[in-house]
Structures are given as structure tokens and as C-alpha cells.
Short mmCIF file of C-alpha atoms in Angstrom, two decimals:
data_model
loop_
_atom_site.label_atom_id
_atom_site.label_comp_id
_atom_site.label_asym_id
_atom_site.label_seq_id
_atom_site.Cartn_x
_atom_site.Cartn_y
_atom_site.Cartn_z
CA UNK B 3 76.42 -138.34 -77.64
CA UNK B 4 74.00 -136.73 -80.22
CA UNK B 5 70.44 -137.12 -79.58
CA UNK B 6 68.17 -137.57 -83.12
CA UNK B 7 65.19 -135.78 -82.65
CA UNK B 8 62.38 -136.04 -85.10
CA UNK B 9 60.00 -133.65 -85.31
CA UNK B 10 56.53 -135.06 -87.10
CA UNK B 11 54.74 -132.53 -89.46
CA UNK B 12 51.24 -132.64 -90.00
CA UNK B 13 50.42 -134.58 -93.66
CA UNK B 14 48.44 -131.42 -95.07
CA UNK B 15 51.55 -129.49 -94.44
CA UNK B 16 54.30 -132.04 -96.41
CA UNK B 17 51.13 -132.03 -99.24
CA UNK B 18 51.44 -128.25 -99.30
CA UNK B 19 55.37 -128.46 -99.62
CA UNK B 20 54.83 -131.35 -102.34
CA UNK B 21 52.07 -129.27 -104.43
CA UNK B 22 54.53 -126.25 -104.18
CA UNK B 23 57.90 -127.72 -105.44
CA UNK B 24 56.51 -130.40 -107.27
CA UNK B 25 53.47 -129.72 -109.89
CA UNK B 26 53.69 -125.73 -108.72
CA UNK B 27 49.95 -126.24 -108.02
CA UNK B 28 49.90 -123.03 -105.69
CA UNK B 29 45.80 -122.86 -106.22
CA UNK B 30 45.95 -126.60 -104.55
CA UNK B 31 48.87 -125.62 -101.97
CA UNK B 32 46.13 -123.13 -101.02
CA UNK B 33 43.51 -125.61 -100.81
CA UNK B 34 45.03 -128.34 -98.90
CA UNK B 35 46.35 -125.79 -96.22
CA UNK B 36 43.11 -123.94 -96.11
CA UNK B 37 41.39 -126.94 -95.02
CA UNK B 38 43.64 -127.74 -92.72
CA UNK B 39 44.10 -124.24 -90.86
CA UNK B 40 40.24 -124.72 -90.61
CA UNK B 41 40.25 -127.96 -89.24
CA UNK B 42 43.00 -128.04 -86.86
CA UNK B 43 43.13 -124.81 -85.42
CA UNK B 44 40.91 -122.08 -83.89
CA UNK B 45 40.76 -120.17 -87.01
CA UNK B 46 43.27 -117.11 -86.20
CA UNK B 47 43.78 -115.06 -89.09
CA UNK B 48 47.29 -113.74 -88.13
CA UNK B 49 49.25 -117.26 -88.11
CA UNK B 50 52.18 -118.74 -89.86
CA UNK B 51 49.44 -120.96 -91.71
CA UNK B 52 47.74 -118.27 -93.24
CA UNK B 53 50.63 -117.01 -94.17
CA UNK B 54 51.76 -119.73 -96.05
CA UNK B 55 48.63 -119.87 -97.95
CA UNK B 56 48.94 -116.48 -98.66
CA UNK B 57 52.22 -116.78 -100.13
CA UNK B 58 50.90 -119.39 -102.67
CA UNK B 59 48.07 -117.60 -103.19
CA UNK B 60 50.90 -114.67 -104.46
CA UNK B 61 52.51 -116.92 -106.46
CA UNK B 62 49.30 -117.49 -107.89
CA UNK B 63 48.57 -114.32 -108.88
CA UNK B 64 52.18 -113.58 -109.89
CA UNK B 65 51.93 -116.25 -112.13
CA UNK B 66 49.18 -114.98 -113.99
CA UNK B 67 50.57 -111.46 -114.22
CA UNK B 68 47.96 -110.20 -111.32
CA UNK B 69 50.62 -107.97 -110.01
CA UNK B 70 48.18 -105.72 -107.58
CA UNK B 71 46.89 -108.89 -106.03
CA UNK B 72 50.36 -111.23 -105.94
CA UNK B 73 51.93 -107.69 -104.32
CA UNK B 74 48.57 -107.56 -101.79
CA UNK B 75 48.97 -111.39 -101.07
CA UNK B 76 53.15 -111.00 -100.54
CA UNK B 77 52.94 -108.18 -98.20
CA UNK B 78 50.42 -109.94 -96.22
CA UNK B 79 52.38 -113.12 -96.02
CA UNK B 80 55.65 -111.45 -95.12
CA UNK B 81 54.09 -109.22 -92.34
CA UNK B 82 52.59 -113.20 -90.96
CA UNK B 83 55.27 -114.88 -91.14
CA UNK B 84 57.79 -112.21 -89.88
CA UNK B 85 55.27 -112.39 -86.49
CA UNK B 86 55.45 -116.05 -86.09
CA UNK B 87 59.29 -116.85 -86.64
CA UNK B 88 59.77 -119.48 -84.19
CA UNK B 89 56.44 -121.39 -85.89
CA UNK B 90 57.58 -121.03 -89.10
CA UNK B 91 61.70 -122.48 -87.81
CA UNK B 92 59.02 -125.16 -86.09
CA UNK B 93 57.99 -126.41 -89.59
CA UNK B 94 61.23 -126.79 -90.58
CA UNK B 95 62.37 -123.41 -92.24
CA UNK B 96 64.95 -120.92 -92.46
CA UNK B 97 63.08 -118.10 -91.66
CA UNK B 98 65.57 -115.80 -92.40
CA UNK B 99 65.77 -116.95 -95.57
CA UNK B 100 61.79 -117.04 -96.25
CA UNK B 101 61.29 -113.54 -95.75
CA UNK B 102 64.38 -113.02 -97.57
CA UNK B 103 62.86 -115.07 -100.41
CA UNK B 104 59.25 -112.83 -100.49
CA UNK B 105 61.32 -109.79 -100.21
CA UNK B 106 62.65 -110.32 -103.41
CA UNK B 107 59.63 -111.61 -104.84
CA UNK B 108 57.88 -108.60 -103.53
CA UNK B 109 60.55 -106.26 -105.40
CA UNK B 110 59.73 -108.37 -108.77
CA UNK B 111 56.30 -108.15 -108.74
CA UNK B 112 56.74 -104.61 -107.98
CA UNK B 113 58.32 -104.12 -111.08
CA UNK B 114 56.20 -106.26 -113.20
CA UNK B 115 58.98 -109.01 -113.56
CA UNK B 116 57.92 -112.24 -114.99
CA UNK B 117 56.92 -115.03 -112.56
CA UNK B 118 59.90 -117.58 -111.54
CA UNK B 119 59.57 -120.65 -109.38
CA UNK B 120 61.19 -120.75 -105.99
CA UNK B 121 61.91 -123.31 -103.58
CA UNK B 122 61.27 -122.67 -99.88
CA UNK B 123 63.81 -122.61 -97.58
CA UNK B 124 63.65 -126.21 -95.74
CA UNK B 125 65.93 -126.87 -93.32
CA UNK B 126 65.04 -130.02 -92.42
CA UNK B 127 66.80 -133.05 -93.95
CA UNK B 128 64.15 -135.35 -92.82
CA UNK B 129 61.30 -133.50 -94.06
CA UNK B 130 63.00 -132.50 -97.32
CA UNK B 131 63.14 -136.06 -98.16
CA UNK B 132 59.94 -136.71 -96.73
CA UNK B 133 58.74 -134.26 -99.29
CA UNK B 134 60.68 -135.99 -102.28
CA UNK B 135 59.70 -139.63 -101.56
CA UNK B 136 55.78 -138.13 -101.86
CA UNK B 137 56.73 -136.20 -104.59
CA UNK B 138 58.02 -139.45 -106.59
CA UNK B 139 55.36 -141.43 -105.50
CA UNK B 140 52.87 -138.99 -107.02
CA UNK B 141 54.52 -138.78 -110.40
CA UNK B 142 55.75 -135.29 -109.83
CA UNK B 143 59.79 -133.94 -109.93
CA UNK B 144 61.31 -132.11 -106.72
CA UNK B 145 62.09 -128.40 -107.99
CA UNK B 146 60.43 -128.77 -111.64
CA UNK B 147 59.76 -125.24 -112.74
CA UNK B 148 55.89 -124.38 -113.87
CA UNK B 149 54.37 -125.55 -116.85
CA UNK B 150 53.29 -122.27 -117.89
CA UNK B 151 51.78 -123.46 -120.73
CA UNK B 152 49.14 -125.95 -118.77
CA UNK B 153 46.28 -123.68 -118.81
CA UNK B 154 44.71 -126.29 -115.97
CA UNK B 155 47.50 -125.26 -113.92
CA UNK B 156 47.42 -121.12 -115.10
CA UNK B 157 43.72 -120.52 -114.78
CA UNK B 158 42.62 -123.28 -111.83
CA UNK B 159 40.48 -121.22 -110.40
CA UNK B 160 38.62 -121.04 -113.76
CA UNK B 161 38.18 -124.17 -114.70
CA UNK B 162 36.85 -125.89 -110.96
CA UNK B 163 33.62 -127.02 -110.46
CA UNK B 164 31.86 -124.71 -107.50
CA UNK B 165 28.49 -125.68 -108.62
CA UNK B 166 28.58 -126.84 -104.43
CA UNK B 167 30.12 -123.58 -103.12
CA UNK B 168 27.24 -121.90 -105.85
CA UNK B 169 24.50 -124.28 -104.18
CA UNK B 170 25.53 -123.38 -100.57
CA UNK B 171 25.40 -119.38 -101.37
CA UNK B 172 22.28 -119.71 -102.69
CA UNK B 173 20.64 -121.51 -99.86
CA UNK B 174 21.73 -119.10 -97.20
CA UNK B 175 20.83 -116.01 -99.55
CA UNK B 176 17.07 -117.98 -99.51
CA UNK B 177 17.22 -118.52 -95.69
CA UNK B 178 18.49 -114.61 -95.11
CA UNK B 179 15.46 -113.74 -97.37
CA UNK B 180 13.39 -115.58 -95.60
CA UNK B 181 13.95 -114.54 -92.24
CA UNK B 182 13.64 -110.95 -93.54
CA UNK B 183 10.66 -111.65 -95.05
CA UNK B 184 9.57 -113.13 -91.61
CA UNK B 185 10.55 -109.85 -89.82
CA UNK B 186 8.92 -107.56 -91.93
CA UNK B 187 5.57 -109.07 -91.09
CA UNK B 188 6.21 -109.33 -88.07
CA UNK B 189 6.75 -105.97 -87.82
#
């Protein structure tokens, strides 16, 4: 008798997987499991998570012809995800195949090959669907290649607003000057 297991994947995660084969929004695949690697775990740089996120981050890059930093980002994300294996078979792919799959992007980048899409190696039928049903739902096709002409897309981290990430910086620059300013007289 054949027992069905079914394994549940966090939501941030199937977003990630939905931004990456569906829209090829790799700055929001980024994003989405940035947040969550904050939220949900204690923050260690040398995980499968960041190396995920470092991976779209490459593809990023790649994208926009930043060899040096998609060929920083892939070597990063291979040397991750080749550490944490059995994590990365936990969320459902072939990890063989995944480091197969940077390997060779690694090689085109190294050569200064145009940027292709990829699809990741999932190996789970119920998350692969998972992934499809949320990618219909939010208008988006399974496996479309990039627009490469949607400049939204190409240049994201251009065109966001960070007046709040601006606004934060500025506050603790004021608070650092402050307490220097503090320690000087006290001096």
C-alpha cells in the first residue's frame, strides 16, 4: 500500500517559484524571499534561502548584461545550495539538477552569452501544480520567457519608490551624528 505524503511549503516560497516562472520578476522573487528568510528564520547567511535569492538576484543581473555581478551572485548561490542539498530536495527540487542548471548559467555569463529563462528543477507534482493554479489565478503563464522589452521588469530596481528605505537611512545617519556629537562633549 502506498502512503501519499504531502509535504506543505511555506506561501512566500510557492510566490517565489510563481514570480520566477511566471512574470520572470527575479527583483520580486528576491523580495518576497528576502522577507521571508528575515521573518522566519534566525537570519543565517549560508542557507538554501539565501541561496535562492541569490540565484534570482543573478538572473537579475544576467538579464541586464551585469555579467561581473550575475557571475558574483551565481557562484555564491551554487556554493549555498551545494551545502544545503537535503533542504533544497526538502523544497521540492532536484538538486542535482539545480546546480547543474547554475553551472551552465555560470559558463554563459562567463562568456557574455545573452540572458535565457530557465525553469527550476521541481520535482514535486503537487507543488508544480500548486505553482500553476497561482500562476493562472494571477494572470501570469507557467514557463513564459521574459519580456525583455518591459523596461518595469529590466530596470525594477530603478524605477521603485525607496523614498522609506531613503527616510530610514537618514534617521539613523541623524541619530549616529548625534550620539557622536554627544560623545565629543562629553569628552
Amino acid at each position: 500500500m502506498e502512503v501519499l505524503v504531502i509535504v506543505h511549503y511555506p506561501d512566500d516560497y510557492i510566490q517565489f517559484l510563481v514570480h520566477f516562472h511566471g512574470d520572470r520578476d527575479y527583483f520580486e522573487c528576491h523580495e518576497i524571499l528576502e522577507e521571508y528568510w528575515k521573518e522566519h528564520t534566525d537570519r543565517e547567511k549560508n542557507s538554501v534561502w539565501v541561496g535562492l535569492i541569490q540565484l534570482a538576484v543573478a538572473l537579475y543581473h544576467h538579464r541586464r548584461e551585469n555579467f561581473k555581478g550575475a557571475a558574483t551572485m551565481l557562484k555564491q548561490s551554487k556554493y549555498k545550495i551545494s551545502a544545503f542539498t537535503d533542504e533544497a530536495a526538502n523544497l521540492g527540487l532536484n538538486t542535482e539538477a539545480l546546480l547543474h542548471l547554475i553551472s551552465e548559467i555560470e559558463s554563459a555569463v562567463l562568456v557574455r552569452s545573452p540572458y535565457q529563462s530557465v525553469m527550476l528543477p521541481i520535482t514535486d507534482d503537487t507543488l508544480l501544480q500548486a505553482c500553476r493554479n497561482e500562476c493562472h489565478r494571477k494572470g501570469f503563464i507557467w514557463g513564459e520567457k521574459s519580456n525583455m522589452n518591459d523596461e518595469a521588469l529590466i530596470d525594477r530596481h530603478k524605477l521603485r519608490d525607496r523614498s522609506d528605505v531613503i527616510s530610514l537611512r537618514k534617521q539613523a545617519l541623524l541619530t549616529r551624528s548625534k550620539m557622536n556629537s554627544a560623545s565629543d562633549t562629553v569628552d
